[in-house]
CSV table of C-alpha atoms and ligand atoms in Angstrom, one decimal:
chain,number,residue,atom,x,y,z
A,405,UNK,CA,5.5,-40.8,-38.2
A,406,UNK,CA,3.0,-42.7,-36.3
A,407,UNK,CA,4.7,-41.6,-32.5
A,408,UNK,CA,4.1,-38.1,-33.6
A,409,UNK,CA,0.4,-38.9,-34.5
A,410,UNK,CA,-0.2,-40.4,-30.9
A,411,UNK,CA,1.5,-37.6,-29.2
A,412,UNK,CA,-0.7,-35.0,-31.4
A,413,UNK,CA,-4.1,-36.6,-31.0
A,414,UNK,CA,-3.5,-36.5,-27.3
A,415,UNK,CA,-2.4,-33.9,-26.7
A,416,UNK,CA,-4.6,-31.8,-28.2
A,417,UNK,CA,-7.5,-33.5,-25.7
A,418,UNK,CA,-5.2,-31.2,-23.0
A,419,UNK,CA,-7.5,-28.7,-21.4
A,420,UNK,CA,-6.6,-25.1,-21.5
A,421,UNK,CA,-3.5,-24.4,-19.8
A,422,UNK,CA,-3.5,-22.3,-16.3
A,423,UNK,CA,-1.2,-19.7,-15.8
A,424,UNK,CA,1.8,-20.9,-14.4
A,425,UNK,CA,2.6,-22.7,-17.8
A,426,UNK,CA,4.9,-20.3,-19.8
A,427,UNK,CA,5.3,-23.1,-22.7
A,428,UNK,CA,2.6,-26.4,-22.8
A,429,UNK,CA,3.7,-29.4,-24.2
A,430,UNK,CA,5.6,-29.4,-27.5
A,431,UNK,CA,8.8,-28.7,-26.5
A,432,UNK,CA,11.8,-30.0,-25.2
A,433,UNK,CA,10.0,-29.7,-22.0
A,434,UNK,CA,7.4,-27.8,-21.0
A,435,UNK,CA,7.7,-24.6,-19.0
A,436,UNK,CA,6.2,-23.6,-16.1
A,437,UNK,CA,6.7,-19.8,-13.6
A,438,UNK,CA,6.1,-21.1,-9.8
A,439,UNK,CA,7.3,-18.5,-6.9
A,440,UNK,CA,8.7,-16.2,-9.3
A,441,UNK,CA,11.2,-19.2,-10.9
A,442,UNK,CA,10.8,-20.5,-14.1
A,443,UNK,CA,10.9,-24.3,-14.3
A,444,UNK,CA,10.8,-26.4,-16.9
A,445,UNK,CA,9.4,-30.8,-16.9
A,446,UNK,CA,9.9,-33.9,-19.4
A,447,UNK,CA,9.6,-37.5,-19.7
A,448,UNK,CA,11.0,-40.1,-21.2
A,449,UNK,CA,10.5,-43.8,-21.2
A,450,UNK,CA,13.0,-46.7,-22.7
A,451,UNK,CA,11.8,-50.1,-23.3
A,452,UNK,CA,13.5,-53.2,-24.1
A,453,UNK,CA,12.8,-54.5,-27.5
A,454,UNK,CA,12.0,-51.1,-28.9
A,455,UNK,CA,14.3,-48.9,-27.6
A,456,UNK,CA,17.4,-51.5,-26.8
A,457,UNK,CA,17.8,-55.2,-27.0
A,458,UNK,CA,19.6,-57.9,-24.8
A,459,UNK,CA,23.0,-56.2,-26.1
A,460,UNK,CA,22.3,-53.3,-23.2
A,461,UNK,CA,23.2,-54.1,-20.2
A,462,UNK,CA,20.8,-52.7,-17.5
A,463,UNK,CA,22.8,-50.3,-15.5
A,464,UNK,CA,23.1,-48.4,-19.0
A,465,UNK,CA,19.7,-48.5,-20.1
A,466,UNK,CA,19.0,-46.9,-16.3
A,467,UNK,CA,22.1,-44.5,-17.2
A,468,UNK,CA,20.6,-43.7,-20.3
A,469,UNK,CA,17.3,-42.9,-19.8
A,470,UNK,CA,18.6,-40.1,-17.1
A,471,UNK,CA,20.8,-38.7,-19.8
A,472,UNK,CA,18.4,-38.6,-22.6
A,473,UNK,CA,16.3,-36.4,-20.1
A,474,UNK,CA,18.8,-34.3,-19.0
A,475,UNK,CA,19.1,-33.8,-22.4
A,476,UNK,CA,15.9,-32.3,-23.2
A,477,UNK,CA,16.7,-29.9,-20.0
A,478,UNK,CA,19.6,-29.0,-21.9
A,479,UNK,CA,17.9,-28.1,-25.3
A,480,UNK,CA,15.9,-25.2,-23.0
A,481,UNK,CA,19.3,-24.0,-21.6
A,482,UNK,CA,18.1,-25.0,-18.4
A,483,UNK,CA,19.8,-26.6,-15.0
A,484,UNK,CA,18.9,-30.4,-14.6
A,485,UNK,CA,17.6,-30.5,-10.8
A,486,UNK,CA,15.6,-33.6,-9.8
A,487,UNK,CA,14.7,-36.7,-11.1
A,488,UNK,CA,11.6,-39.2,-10.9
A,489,UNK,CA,12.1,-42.6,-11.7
A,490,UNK,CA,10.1,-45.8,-12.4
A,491,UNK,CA,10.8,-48.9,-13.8
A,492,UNK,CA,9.9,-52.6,-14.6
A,493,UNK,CA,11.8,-56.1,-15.3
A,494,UNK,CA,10.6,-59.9,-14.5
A,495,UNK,CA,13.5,-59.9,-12.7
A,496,UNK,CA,14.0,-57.7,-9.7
A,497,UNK,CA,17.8,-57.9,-9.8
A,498,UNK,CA,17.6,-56.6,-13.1
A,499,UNK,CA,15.5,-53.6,-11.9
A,500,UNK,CA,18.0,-53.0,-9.1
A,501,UNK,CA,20.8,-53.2,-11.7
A,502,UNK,CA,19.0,-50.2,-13.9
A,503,UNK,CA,18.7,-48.3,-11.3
A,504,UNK,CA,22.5,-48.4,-10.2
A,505,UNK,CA,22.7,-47.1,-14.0
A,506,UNK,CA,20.1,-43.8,-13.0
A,507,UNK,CA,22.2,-43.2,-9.2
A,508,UNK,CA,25.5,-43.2,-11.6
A,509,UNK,CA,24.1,-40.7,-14.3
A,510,UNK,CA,22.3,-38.6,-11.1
A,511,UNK,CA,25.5,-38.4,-9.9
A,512,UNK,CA,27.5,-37.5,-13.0
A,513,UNK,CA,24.7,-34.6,-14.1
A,514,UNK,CA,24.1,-33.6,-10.9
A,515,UNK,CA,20.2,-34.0,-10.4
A,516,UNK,CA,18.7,-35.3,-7.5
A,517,UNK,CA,17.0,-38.8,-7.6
A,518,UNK,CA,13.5,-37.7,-5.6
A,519,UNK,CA,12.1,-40.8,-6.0
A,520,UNK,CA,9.5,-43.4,-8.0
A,521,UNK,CA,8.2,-46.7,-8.6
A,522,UNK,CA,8.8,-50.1,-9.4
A,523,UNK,CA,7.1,-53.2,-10.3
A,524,UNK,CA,7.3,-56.6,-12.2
A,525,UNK,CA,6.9,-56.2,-16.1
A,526,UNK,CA,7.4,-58.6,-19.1
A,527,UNK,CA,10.4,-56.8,-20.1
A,528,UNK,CA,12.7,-54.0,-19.0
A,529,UNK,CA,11.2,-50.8,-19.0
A,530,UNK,CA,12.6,-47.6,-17.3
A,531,UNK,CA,10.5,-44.4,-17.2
A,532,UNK,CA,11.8,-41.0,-16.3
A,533,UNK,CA,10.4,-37.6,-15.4
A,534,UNK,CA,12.9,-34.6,-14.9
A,535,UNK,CA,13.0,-30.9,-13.5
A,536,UNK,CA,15.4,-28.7,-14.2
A,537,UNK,CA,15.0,-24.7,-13.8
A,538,UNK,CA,16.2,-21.1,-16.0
A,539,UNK,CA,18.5,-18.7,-14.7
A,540,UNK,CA,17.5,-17.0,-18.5
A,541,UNK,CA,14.3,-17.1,-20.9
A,542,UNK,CA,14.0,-20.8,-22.0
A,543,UNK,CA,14.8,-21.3,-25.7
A,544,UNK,CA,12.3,-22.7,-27.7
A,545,UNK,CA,12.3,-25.0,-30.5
A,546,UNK,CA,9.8,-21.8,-32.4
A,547,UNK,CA,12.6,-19.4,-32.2
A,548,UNK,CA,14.6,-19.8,-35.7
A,549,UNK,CA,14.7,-17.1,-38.3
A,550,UNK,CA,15.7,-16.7,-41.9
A,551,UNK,CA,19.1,-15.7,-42.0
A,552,UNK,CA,20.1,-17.6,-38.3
A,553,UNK,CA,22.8,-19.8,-38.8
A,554,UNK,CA,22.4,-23.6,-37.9
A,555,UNK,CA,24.6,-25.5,-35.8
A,556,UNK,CA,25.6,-28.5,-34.4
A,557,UNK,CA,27.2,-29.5,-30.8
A,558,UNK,CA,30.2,-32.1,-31.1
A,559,UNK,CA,29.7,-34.6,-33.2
A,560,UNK,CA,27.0,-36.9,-34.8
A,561,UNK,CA,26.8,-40.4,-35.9
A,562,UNK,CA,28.8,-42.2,-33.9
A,563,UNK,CA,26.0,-43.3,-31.5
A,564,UNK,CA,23.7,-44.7,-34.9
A,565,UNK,CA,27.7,-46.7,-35.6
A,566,UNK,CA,27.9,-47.7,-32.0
A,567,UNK,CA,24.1,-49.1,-32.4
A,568,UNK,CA,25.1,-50.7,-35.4
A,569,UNK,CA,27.9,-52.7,-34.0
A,570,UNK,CA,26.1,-54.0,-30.8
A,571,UNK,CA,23.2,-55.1,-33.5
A,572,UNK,CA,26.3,-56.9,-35.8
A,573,UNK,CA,27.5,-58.6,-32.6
A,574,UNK,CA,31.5,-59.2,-33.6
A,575,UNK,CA,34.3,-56.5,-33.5
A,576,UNK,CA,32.3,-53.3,-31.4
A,577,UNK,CA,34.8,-50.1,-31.6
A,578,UNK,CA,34.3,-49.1,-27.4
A,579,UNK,CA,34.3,-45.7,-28.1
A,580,UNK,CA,31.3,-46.1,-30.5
A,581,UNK,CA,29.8,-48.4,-28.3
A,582,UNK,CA,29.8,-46.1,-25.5
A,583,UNK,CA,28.3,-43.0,-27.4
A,584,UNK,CA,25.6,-45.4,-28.1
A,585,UNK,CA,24.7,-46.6,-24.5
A,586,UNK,CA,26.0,-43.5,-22.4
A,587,UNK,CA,25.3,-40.4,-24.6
A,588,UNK,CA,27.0,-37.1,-22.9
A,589,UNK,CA,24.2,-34.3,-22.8
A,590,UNK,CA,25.3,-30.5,-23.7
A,591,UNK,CA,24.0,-28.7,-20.7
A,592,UNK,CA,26.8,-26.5,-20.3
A,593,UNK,CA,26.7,-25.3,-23.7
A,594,UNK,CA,22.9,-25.0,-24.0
A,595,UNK,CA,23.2,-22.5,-20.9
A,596,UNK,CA,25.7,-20.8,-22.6
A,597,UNK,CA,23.5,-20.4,-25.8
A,598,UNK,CA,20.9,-19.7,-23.6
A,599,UNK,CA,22.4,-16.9,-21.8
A,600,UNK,CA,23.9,-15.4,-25.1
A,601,UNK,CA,21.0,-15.3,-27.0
A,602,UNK,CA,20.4,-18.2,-29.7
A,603,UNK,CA,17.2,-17.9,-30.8
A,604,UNK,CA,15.9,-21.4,-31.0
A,605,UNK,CA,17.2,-25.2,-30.2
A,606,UNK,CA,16.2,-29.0,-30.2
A,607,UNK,CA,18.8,-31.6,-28.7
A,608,UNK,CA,18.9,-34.5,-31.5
A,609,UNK,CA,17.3,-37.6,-30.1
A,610,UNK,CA,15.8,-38.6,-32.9
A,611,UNK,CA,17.6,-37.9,-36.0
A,612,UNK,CA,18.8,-34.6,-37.0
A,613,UNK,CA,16.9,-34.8,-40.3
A,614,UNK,CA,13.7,-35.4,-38.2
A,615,UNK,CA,15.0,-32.8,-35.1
A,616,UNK,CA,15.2,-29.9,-37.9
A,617,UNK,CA,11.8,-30.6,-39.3
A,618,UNK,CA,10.5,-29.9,-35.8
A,619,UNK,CA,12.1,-26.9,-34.9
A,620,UNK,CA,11.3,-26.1,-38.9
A,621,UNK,CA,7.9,-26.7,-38.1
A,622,UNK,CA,7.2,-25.0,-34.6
A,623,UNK,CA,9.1,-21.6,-36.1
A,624,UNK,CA,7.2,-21.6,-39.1
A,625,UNK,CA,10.8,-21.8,-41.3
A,626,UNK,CA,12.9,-23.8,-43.6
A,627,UNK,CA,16.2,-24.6,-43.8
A,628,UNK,CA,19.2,-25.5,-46.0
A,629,UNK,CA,21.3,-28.4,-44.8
A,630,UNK,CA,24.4,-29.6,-46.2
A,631,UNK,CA,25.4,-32.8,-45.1
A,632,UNK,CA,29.1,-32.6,-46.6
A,633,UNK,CA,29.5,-30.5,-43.1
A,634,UNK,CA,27.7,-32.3,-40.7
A,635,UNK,CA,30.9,-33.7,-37.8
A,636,UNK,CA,31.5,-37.0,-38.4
A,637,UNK,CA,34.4,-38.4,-36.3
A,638,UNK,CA,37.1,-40.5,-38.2
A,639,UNK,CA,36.7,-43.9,-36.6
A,640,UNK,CA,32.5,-43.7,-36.8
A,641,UNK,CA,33.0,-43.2,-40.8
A,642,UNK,CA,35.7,-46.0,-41.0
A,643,UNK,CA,33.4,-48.1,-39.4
A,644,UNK,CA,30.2,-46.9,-41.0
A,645,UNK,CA,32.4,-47.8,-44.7
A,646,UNK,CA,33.4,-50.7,-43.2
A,647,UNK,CA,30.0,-51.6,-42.7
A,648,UNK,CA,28.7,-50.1,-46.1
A,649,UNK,CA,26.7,-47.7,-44.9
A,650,UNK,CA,26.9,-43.8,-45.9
A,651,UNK,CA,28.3,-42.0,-43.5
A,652,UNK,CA,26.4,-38.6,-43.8
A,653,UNK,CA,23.4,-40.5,-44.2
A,654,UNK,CA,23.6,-42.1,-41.3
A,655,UNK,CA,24.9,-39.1,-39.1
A,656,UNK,CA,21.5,-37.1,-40.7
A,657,UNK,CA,19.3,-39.9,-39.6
A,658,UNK,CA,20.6,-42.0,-37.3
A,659,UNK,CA,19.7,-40.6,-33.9
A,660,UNK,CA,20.2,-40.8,-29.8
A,661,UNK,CA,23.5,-38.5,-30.6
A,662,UNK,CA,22.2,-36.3,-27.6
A,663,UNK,CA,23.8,-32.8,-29.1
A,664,UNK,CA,21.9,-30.1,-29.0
A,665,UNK,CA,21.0,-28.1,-32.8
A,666,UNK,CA,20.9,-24.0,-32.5
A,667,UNK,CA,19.2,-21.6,-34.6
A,668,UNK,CA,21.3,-18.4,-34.0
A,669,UNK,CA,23.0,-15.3,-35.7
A,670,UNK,CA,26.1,-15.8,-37.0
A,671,UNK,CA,27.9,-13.6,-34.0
A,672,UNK,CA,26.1,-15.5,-31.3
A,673,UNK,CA,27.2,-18.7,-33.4
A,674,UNK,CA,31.0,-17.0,-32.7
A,675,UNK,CA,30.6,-15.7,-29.2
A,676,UNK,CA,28.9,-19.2,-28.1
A,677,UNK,CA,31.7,-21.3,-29.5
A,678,UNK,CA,34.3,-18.8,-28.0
A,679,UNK,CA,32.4,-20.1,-24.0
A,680,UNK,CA,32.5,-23.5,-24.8
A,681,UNK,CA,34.9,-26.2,-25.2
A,682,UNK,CA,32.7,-28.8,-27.3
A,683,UNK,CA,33.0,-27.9,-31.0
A,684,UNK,CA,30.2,-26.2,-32.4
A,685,UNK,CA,29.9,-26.7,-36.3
A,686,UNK,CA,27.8,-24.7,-38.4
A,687,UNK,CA,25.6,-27.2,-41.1
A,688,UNK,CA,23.2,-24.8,-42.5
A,689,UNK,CA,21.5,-21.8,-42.2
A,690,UNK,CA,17.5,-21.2,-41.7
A,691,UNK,CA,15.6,-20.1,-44.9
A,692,UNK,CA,12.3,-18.6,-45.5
A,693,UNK,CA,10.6,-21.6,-47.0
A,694,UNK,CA,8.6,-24.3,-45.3
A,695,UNK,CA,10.5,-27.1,-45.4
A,696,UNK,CA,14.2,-28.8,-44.6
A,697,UNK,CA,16.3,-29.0,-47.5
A,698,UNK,CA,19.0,-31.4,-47.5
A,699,UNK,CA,22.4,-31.5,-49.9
A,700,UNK,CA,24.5,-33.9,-50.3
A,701,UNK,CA,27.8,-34.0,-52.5
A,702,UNK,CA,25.6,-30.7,-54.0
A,703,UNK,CA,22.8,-32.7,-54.6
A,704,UNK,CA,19.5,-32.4,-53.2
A,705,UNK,CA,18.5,-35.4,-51.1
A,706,UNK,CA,14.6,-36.0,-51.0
A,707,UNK,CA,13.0,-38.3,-47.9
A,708,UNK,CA,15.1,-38.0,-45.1
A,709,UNK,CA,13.3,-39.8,-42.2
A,710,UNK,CA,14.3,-40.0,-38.2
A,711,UNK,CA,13.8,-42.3,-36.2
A,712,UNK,CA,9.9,-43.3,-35.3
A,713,UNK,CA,9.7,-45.0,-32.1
A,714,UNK,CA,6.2,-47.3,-32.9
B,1666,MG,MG1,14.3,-33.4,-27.1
């Protein structure tokens, strides 16, 4: 996956990293200890043409690209705090209505919009940095064992359906629509994991069959999958069939669902769903081998790909 090569190649030019960084990049976010509090930092750009096209109106690309950082707060169990934003459009009113999207999503999540930049660009591009801080260790995408249990916030797919219809043009379910362009991050529950001890967790932006090779990867684990339990919500598989596509497949693949995927022990699993009211479903478990595994009606399914954003 060619964004992964990028991000490798440079990122391994990084100089060593002083002490205040707990975790470098790699992550979710990095992590950093300042004044005796423990912080953690990500970006995340959107650009129109890659990451939306002329089907997304501004003020949710703006709302969007908050939320999809917010997110990655989340997947640390950490508090979103403060914001930086920047973007671009030919059209300055078009900028201005992005960023009405970003004040809307600063207010719904709570962060604080600290500031940024703006300029003229060929298309629409927004660019967001986040803080957030840890009341409790951050957990890390390296922190899944065999025997944890694998788990799901909510529910996936319906953001990869709502894509689908906005691409279609014609009859767009709102509801799908709506996960698509103004995904709901899981901060409350990834404090709660946090605080009760899951041992490792990636929010699903890209695909959770390409989410679970990275926290596969960065814990040195496999895992079993079986996609006859992943949650798919009745009117995203009535539309996915209407529009012939598998509906498992495209929940395991599809991406920008925003939930948040835990490696934990089964009674952490019970004590986390107990303190939270999203459903959390358990779709696998983690396995001593190297690799995700992925079943499907009982049958293995091989080359399973995310999302790659080049
Ligand atoms: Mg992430």
């Amino acid at each position: 996956v060619r964004e992964f090569d990028v991000i490798r190649a440079f990122s391994a030019r990084f100089p060593a990293p002083p002490e205040a960084v707990i975790e470098p990049a790699g992550d979710d976010c990095a992590v950093v200890r300042l004044g005796g509090e423990t912080w953690v930092a990500a970006a995340d750009m959107l650009v129109s043409g890659r990451h939306f096209e002329d089907w997304a109106p501004p003020e949710d690309v703006g709302y969007k690209a908050v939320a999809a950082n917010v997110s990655d707060v989340a997947a640390m169990g950490g508090i979103p705090r403060f914001v930086l934003v920047s973007g671009g459009a030919p059209d300055p009113e078009v900028v201005l209505r992005c960023m009405e999207g970003v004040l809307e999503a600063c207010r719904e999540f709570e962060v604080y919009p600290l500031g940024g930049d703006t300029t003229g660009a060929d298309a629409l591009v927004v660019d967001v940095a986040i803080l957030g801080n840890l009341e409790t260790e951050p957990i890390l995408r390296s922190g899944a064992r065999p025997g944890h249990l694998l788990a799901v916030t909510g529910e996936l797919g319906a953001s990869a359906a709502g894509l689908i219809a906005l691409q279609a043009g014609g009859r767009k379910p709102a509801r799908l629509v709506a996960r698509h362009l103004r995904p709901r991050p899981r901060v409350a529950v990834g404090r709660a994991a946090a605080r009760l001890g899951a041992g490792a967790m990636i929010d699903l932006s890209d695909g959770l069959a390409s989410d679970v090779r990275h926290l596969c990867d960065r814990s040195g684990v496999g895992c079993r999958i079986d996609l006859d339990r992943l949650p798919v919500a009745d009117d995203t598989r009535a539309y996915l069939l209407s529009r012939v596509r598998e509906p498992r497949l495209v929940a395991a693949t599809g991406g920008e669902d925003y939930e948040l995927l835990l490696a934990a022990p089964e009674d952490v699993i019970g004590t986390i769903r107990e303190e939270t009211e999203v459903p959390l479903t358990v779709v696998g478990e983690v396995t001593p081998g190297s690799q995700p595994e992925f079943a499907l009606g009982g049958r293995v399914v091989a080359n399973l790909a995310g999302w790659d954003h080049f």
